[in-house]
CSV table of C-alpha atoms and ligand atoms in Angstrom, one decimal:
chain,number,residue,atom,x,y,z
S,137,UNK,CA,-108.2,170.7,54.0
S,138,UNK,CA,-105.8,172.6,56.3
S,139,UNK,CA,-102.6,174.2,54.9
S,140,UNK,CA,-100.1,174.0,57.1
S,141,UNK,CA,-98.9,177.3,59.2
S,142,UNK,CA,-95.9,179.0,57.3
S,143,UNK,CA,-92.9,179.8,59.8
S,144,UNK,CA,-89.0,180.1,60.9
S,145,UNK,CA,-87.3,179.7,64.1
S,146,UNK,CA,-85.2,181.7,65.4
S,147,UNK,CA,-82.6,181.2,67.9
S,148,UNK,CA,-83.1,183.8,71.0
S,149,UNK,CA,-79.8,184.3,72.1
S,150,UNK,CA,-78.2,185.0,68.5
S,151,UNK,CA,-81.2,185.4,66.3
S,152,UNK,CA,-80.0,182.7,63.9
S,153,UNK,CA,-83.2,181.8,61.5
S,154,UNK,CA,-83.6,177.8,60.6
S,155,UNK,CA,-86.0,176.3,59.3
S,156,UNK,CA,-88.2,173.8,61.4
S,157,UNK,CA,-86.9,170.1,61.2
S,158,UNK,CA,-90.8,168.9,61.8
S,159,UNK,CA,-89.4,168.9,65.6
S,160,UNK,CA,-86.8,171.0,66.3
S,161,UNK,CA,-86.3,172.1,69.9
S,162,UNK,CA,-83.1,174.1,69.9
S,163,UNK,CA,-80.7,175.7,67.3
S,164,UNK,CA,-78.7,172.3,66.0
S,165,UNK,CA,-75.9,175.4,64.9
S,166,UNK,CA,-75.4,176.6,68.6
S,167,UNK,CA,-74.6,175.5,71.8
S,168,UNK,CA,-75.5,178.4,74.1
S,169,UNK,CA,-78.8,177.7,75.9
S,170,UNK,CA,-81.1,179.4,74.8
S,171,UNK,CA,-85.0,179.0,73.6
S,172,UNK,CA,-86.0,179.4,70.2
S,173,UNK,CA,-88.9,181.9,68.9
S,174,UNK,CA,-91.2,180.7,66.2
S,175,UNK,CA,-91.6,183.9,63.4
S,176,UNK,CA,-95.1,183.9,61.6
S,177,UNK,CA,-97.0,186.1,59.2
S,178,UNK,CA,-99.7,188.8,59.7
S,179,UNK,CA,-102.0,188.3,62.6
S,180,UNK,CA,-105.2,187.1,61.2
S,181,UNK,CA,-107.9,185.1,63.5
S,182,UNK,CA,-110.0,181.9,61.5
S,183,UNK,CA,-113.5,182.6,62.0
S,184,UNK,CA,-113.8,179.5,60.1
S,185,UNK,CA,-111.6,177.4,62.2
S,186,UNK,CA,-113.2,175.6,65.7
S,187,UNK,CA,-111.8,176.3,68.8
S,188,UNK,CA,-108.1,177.1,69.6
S,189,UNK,CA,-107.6,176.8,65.9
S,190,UNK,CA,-108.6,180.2,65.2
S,191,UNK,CA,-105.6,181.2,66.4
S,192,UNK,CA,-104.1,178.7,63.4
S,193,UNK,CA,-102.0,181.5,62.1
S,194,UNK,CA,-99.5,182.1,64.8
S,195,UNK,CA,-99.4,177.9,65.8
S,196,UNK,CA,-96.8,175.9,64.0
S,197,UNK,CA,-99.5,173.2,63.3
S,198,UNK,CA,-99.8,171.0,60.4
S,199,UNK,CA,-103.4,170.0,61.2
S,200,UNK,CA,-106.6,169.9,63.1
S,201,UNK,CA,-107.7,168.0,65.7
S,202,UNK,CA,-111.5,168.5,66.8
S,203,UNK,CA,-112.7,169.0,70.4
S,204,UNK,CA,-110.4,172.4,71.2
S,205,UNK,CA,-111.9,175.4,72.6
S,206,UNK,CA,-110.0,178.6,72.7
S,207,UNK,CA,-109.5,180.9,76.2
S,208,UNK,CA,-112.7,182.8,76.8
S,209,UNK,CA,-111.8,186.5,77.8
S,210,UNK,CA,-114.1,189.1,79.7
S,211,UNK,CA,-114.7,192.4,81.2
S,212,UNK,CA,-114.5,192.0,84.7
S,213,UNK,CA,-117.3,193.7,86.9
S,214,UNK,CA,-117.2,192.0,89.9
S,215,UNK,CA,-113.5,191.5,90.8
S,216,UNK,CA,-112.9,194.6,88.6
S,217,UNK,CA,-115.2,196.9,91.6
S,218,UNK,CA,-113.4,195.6,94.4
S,219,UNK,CA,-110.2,196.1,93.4
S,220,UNK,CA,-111.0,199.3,91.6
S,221,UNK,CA,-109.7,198.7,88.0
S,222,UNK,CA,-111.6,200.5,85.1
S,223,UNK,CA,-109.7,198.1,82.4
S,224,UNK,CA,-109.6,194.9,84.1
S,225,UNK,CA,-109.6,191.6,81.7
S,226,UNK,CA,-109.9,188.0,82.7
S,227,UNK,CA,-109.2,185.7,80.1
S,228,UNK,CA,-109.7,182.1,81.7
S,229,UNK,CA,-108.8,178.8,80.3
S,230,UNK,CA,-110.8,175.3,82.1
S,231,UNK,CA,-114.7,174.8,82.3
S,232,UNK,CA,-117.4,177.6,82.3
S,233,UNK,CA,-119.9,177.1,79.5
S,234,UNK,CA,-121.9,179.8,80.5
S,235,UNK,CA,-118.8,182.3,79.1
S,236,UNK,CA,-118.1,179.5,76.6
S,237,UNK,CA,-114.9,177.9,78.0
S,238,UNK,CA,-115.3,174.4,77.0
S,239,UNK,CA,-112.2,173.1,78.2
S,240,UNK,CA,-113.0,169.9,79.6
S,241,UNK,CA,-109.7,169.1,81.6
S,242,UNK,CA,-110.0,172.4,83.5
S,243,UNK,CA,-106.8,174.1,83.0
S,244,UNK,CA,-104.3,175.9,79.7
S,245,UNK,CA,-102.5,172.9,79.9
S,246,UNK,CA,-105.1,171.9,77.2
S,247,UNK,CA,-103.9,175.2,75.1
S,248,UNK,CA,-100.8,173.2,74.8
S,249,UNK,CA,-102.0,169.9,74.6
S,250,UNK,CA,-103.9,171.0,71.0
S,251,UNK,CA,-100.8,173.1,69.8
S,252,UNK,CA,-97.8,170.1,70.3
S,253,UNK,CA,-100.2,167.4,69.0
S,254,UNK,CA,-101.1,169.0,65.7
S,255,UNK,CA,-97.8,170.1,65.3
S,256,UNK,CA,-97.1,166.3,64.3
S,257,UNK,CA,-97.6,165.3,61.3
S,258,UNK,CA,-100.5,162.8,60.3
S,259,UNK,CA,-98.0,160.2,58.8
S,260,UNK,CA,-95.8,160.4,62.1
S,261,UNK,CA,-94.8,156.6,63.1
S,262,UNK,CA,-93.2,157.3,66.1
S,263,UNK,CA,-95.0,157.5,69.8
S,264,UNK,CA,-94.7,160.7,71.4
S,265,UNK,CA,-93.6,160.7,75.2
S,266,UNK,CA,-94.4,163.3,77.6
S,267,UNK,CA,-93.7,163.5,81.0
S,268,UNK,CA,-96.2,165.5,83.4
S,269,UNK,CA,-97.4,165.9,87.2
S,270,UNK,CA,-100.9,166.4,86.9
S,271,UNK,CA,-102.8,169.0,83.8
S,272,UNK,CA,-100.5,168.4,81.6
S,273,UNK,CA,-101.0,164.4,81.7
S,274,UNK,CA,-104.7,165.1,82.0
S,275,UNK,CA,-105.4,167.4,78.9
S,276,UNK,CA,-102.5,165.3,76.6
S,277,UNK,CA,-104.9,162.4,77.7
S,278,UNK,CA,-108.0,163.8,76.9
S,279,UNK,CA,-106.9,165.2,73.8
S,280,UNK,CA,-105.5,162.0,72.2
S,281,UNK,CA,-107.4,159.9,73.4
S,282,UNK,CA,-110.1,162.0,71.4
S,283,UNK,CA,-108.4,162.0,68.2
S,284,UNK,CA,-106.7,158.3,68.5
S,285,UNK,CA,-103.0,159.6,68.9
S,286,UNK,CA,-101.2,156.9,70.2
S,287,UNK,CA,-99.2,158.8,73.5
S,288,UNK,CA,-97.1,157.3,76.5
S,289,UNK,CA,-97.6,159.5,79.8
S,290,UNK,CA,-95.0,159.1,82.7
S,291,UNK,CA,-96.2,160.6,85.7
S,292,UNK,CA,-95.7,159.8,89.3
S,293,UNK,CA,-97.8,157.4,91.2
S,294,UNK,CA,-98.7,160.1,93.9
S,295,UNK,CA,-100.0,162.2,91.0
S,296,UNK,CA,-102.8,159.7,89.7
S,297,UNK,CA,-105.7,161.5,91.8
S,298,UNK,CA,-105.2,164.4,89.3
S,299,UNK,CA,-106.1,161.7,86.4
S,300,UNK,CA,-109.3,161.3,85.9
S,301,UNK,CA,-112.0,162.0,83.1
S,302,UNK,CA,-115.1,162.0,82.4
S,303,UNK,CA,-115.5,158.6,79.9
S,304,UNK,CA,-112.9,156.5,79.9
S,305,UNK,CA,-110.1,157.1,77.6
S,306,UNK,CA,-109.4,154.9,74.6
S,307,UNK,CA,-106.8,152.5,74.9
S,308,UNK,CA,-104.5,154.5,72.5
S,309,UNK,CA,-103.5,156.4,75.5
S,310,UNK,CA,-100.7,154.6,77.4
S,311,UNK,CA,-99.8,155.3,81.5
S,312,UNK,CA,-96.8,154.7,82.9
S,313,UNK,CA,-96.5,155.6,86.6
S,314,UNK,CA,-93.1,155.6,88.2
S,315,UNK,CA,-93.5,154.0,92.2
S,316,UNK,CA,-94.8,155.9,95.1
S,317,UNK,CA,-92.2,158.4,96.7
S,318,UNK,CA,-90.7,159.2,93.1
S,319,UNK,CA,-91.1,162.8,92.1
S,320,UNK,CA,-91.3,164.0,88.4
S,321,UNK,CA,-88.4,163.8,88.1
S,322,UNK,CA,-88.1,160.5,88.3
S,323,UNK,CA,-91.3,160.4,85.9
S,324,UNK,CA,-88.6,162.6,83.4
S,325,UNK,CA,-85.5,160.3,83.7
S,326,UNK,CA,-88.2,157.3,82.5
S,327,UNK,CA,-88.9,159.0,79.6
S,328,UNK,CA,-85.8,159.5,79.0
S,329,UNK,CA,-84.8,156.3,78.7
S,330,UNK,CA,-88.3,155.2,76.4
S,331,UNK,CA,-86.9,158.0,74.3
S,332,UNK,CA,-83.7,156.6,73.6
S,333,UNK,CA,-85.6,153.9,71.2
S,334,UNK,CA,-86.4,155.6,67.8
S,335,UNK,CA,-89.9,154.1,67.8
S,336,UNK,CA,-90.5,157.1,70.6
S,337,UNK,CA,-89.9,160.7,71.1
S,338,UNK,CA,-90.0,163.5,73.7
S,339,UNK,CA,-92.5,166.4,73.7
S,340,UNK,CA,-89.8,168.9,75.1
S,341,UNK,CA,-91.5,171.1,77.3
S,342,UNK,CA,-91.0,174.7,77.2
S,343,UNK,CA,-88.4,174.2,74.6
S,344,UNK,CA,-91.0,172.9,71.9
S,345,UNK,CA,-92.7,176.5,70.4
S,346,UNK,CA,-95.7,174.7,70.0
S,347,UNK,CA,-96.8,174.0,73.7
S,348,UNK,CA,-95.6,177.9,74.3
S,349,UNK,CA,-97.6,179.0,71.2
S,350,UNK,CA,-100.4,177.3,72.1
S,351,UNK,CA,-100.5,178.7,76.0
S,352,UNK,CA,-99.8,182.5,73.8
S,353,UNK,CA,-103.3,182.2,72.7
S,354,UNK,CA,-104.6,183.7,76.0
S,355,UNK,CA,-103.0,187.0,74.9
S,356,UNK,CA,-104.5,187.2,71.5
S,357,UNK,CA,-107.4,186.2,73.0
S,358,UNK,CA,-107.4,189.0,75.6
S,359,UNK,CA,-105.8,191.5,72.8
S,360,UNK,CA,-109.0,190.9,70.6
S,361,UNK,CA,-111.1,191.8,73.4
S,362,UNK,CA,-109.1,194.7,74.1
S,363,UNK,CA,-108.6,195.6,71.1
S,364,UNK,CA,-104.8,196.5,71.7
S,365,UNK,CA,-101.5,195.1,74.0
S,366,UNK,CA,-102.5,194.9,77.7
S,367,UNK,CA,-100.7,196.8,79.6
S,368,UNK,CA,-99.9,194.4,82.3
S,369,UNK,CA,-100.5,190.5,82.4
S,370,UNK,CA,-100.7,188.5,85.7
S,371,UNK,CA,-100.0,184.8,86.1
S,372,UNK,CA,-99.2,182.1,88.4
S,373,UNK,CA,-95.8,180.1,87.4
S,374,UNK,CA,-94.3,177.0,87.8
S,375,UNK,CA,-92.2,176.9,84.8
S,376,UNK,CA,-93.0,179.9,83.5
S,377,UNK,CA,-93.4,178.9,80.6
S,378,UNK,CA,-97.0,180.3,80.1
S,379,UNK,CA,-95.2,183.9,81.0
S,380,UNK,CA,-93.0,183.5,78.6
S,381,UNK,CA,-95.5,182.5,75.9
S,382,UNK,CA,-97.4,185.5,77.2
S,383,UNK,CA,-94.5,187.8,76.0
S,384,UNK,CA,-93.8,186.3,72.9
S,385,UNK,CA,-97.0,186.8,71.4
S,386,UNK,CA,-97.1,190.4,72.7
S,387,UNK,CA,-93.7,191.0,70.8
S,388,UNK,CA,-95.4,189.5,67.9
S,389,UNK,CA,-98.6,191.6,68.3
S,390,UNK,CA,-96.3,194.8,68.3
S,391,UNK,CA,-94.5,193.9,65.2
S,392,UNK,CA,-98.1,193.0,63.3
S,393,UNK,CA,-99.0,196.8,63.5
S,394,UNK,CA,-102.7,197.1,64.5
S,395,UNK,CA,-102.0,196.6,68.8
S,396,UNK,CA,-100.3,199.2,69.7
S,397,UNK,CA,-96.9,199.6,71.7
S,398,UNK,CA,-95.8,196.9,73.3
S,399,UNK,CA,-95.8,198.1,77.0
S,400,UNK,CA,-96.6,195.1,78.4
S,401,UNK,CA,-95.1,194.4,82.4
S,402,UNK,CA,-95.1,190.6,82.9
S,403,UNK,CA,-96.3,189.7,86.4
S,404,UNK,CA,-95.8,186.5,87.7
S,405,UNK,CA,-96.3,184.6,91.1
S,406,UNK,CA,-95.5,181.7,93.2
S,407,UNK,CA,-97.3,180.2,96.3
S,408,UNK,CA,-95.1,180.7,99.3
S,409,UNK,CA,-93.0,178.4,100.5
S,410,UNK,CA,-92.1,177.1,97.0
S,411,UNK,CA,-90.1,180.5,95.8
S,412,UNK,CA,-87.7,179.4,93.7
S,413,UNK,CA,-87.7,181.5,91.1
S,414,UNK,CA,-89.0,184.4,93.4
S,415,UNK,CA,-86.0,184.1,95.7
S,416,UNK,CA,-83.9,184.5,92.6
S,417,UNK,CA,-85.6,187.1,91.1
S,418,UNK,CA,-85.4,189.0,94.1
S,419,UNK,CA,-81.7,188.6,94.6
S,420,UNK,CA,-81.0,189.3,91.0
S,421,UNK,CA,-80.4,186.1,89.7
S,422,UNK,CA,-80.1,184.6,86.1
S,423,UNK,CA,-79.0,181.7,88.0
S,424,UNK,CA,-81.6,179.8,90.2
S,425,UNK,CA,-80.9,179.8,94.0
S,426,UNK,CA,-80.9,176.7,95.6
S,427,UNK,CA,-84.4,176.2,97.3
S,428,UNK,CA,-83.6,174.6,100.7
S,429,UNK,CA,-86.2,171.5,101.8
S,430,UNK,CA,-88.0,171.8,98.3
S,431,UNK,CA,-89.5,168.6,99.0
S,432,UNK,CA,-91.6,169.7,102.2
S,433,UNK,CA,-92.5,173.0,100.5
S,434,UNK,CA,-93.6,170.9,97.7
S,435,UNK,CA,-96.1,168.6,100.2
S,436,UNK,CA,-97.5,172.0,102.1
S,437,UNK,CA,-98.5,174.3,98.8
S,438,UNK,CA,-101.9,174.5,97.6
S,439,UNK,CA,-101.0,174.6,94.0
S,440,UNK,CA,-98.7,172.0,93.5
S,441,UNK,CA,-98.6,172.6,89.7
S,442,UNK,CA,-96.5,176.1,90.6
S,443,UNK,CA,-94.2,173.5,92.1
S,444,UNK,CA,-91.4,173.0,89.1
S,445,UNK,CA,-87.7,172.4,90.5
S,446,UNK,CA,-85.9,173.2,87.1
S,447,UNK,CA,-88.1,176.0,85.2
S,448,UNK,CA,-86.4,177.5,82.5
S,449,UNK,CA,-85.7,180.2,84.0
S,450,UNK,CA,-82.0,182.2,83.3
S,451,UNK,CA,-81.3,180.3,79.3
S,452,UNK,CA,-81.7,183.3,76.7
S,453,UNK,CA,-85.3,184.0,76.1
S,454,UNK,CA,-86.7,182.4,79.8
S,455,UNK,CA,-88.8,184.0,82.4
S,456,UNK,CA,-85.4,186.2,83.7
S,457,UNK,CA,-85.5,188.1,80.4
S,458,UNK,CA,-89.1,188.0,80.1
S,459,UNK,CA,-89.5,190.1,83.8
S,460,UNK,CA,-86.6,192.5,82.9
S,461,UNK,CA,-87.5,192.8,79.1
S,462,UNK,CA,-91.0,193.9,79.8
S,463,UNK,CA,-90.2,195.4,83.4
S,464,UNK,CA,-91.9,193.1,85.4
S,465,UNK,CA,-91.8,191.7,88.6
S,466,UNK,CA,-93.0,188.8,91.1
S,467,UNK,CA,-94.9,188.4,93.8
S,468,UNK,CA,-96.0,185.5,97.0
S,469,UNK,CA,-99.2,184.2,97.5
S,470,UNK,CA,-99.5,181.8,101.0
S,471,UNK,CA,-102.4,178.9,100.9
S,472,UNK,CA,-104.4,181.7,103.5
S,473,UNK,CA,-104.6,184.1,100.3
S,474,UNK,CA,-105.5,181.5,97.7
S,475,UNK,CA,-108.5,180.3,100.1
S,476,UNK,CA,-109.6,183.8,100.5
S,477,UNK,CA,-109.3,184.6,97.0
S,478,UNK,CA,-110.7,181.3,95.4
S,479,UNK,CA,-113.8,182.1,97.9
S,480,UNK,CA,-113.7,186.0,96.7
S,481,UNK,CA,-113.4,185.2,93.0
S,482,UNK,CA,-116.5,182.5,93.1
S,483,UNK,CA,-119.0,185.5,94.8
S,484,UNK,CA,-117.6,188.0,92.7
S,485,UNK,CA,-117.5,186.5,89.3
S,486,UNK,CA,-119.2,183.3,89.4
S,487,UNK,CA,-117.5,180.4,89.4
S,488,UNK,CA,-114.2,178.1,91.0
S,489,UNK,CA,-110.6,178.8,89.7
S,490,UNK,CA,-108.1,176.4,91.1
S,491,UNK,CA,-105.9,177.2,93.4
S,492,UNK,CA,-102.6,178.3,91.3
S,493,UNK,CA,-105.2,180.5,89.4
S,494,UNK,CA,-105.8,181.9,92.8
S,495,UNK,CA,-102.4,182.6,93.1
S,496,UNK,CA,-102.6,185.4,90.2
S,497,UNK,CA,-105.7,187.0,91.5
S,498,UNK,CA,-103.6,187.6,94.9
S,499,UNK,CA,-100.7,189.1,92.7
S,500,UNK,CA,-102.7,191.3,91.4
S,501,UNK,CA,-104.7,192.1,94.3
S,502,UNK,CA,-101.1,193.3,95.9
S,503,UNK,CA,-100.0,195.2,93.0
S,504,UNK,CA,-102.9,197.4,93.0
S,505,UNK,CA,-102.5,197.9,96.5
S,506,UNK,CA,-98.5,198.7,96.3
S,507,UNK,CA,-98.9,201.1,92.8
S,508,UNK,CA,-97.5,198.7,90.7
S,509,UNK,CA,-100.1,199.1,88.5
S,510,UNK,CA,-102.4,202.0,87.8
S,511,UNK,CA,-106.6,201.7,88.6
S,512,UNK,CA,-106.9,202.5,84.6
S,513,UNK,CA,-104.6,200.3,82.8
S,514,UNK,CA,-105.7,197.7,80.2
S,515,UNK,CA,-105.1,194.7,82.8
S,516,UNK,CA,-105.2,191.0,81.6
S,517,UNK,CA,-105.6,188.5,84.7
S,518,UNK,CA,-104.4,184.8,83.1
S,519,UNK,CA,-107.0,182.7,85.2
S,520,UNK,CA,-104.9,179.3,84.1
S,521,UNK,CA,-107.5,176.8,85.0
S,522,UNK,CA,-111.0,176.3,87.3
S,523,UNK,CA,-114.7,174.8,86.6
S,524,UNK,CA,-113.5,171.5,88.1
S,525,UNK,CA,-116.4,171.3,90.3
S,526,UNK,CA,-119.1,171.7,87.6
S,527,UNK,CA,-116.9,169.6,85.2
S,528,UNK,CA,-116.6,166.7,88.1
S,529,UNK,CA,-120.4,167.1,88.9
S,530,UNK,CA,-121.5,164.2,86.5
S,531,UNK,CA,-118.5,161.7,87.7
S,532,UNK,CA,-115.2,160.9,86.9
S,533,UNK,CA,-113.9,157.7,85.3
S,534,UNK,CA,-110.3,157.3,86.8
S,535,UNK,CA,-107.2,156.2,84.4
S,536,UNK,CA,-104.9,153.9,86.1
S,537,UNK,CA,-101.8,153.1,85.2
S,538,UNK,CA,-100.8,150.3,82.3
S,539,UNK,CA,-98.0,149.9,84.1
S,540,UNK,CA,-95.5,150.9,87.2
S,541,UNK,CA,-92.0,150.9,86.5
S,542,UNK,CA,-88.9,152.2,88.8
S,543,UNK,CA,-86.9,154.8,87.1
S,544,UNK,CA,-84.0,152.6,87.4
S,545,UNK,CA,-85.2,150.3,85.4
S,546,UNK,CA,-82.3,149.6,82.2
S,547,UNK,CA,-83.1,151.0,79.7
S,548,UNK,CA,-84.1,148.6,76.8
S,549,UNK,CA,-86.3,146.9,79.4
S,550,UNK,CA,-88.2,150.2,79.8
S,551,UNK,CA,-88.6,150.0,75.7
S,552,UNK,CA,-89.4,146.6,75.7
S,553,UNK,CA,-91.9,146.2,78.5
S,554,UNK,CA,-93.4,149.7,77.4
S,555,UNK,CA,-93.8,148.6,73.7
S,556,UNK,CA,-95.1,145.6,74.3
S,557,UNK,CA,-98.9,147.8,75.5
S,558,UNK,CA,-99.1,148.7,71.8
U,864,PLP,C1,-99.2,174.6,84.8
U,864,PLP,C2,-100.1,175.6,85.4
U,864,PLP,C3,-99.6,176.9,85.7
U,864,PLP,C4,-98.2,177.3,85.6
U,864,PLP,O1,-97.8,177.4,84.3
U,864,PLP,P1,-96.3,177.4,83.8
U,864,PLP,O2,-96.3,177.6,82.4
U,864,PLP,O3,-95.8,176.0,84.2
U,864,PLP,O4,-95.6,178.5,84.6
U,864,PLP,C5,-100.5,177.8,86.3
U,864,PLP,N1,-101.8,177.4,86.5
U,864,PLP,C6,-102.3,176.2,86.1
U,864,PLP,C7,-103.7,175.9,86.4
U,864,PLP,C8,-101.4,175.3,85.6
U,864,PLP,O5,-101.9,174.0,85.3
């Protein structure tokens, strides 16, 4: 039997310490945006755990769900020669059995996926609700539908190419699509509005420390390879969230003793046009600059998932403090550079990222080049997803939806018609 994880949270901004609810997303004594931090014990990996699990004792979890796999971290060789780096890392989260990354639904949206859902209790009654364009929807899916979690999904209909699997899903697993030419956004406001009913609940996105904690386990897994901090971590962002995650957990590692100084720079990128949080890191921004004709930068990018319109980006704790905490910075990558990289990265270490992946192997790429980092720093590249041509070679089942409703539907018939699928 598992025990659950001992922890506190602790309130970024004012470093009030509360104790968990079973689902608290923010300090219930402050009003200040700001995240809140989960504080664990001492550092120590389960050998005897499967998967992500053996990173148990820094998850706020109060069970195990089977299927996980942790992120698999390497030496690099190949990338590592041509870009000159004596301490390059890749720890990559999505499908490569051949470096043991199991993770069927190709991205670390499944890091999260394992985290959130075993932060609920066994005994919980209510039906969890997250919203999600595309990995997020695909790895909660998998993942409950695996270990018969009842979940409602709200995604946009234009998003449902990104759904598919390869068995079909058990019926536990409910899809609710909002119309073609809604955004997720839309796909939010329907949640919403299901969450308003008791009998449901909101995940909470970067605000819940479990789906952070969960996407931190790429840094203890790259810190146990290392065998200390990295010195500098790349990613692609949409929300950022992952980046922030990524800090977290090296602040943690410091405190625990046995990693070193915590000299971590956090480097992040976006695929140009969609700069959003670029353009207001660049200008010096907490607040986020308007992003003019987001929608048609939306439609042209490569990696759509980098794509977020309202990241948590300038509350206390969010990817602004993360970049100037850690002296970081951000960088661009076009569609031309992810094609060249994607292509570079599959001769050079053997096998497909996706594109926002891509996206952090260009950053890096240019940061070499401009000095930003040095050719023998302990480097740790956060490939956040690939392996979706292997993973697709034996088919796909697609889910489609139970059921298309306009997001301005009233609200008890969004309860009604979606309880009635259960
Ligand atoms: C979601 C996602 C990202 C961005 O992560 P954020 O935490 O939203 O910044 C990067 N790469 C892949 C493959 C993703 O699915």
């Amino acid at each position: 039997m598992f025990t659950p994880t001992k922890y506190n949270l602790m309130n970024v901004s004012d470093g009030h310490v509360f104790e968990d609810n079973g689902w608290s997303l923010a300090d219930p004594q402050s009003s200040k945006p700001s995240l809140i931090r989960a504080q664990y014990g001492k550092f120590q990996p389960r050998e005897d755990l499967d998967g992500l699990y053996r990173y148990a004792c820094w998850l706020p979890i109060k069970r195990l769900l089977k299927g996980s796999c942790a992120p698999v971290t390497y030496k690099s060789e190949g990338l590592a020669r041509l870009l000159g780096l004596q301490n390059l890392y890749i720890t990559f989260s999505g499908w490569n059995p051949r470096i043991g990354a199991k993770m069927r639904t190709c991205s670390f949206k499944e890091t999260e996926a394992y985290a959130v859902l075993a932060r609920m209790d066994d005994s919980e009654k209510r039906i969890l609700v997250v919203q999600s364009a595309g990995n997020t929807a695909r790895a909660f899916a998998q993942v409950c539908s695996d270990n018969k979690i009842p979940i409602v999904i709200c995604v946009p209909q234009d998003c449902l190419r990104d759904l598919w699997f390869a068995q079909p899903l058990d019926s536990c697993v409910k899809l609710v699509a909002v119309p073609h030419g809604c955004d997720y956004y839309d796909a939010i406001a329907l949640g919403e509005k299901l969450a308003k009913d008791p009998r449901f609940f909101l995940e909470g996105g970067a605000k819940n420390v479990a789906r952070r904690d969960g996407m931190g386990t790429t840094v203890l897994s790259c810190a146990e390879q290392m065998g200390r901090i990295p010195d500098a971590y790349f990613q692609a962002v949409g929300s950022g969230t992952g980046a922030i995650a990524a800090w977290e957990n090296a602040c943690r590692l410091e405190q625990d003793g046995n990693w070193g100084k915590n000299n971590m720079k956090v480097f992040v990128a976006q695929n140009d046009p969609f700069t959003i949080m670029y353009d207001s890191w660049k200008a010096g921004s907490r607040q986020l600059l308007e992003l003019e004709d987001a929608h048609r930068k939306v439609e042209v990018i490569l990696a759509k998932v980098l794509s977020n319109r309202k990241p948590p980006y300038g509350l206390a704790g969010g990817l602004f403090d993360t970049l100037r905490q850690s002296h970081g910075d951000f960088f661009l990558s076009d569609n031309n550079d992810i094609i060249y990289w994607m292509m570079q990265f599959r001769n050079l270490e053997g096998y497909d990222l996706l594109p926002a992946a891509c996206v952090a192997v260009s950053a890096l790429a240019q940061a070499v080049k401009s000095g930003a980092v040095k050719r023998d720093e302990y480097i740790m590249l956060n490939c956040t997803g690939g392996g979706l041509i292997e993973a697709q070679r034996q088919g796909v089942v697609m889910k489609k939806p139970d059921l298309v409703l306009s997001p301005d539907t009233p609200d008890e018939e969004v309860v009604q018609r979606v309880s009635a699928l259960f």
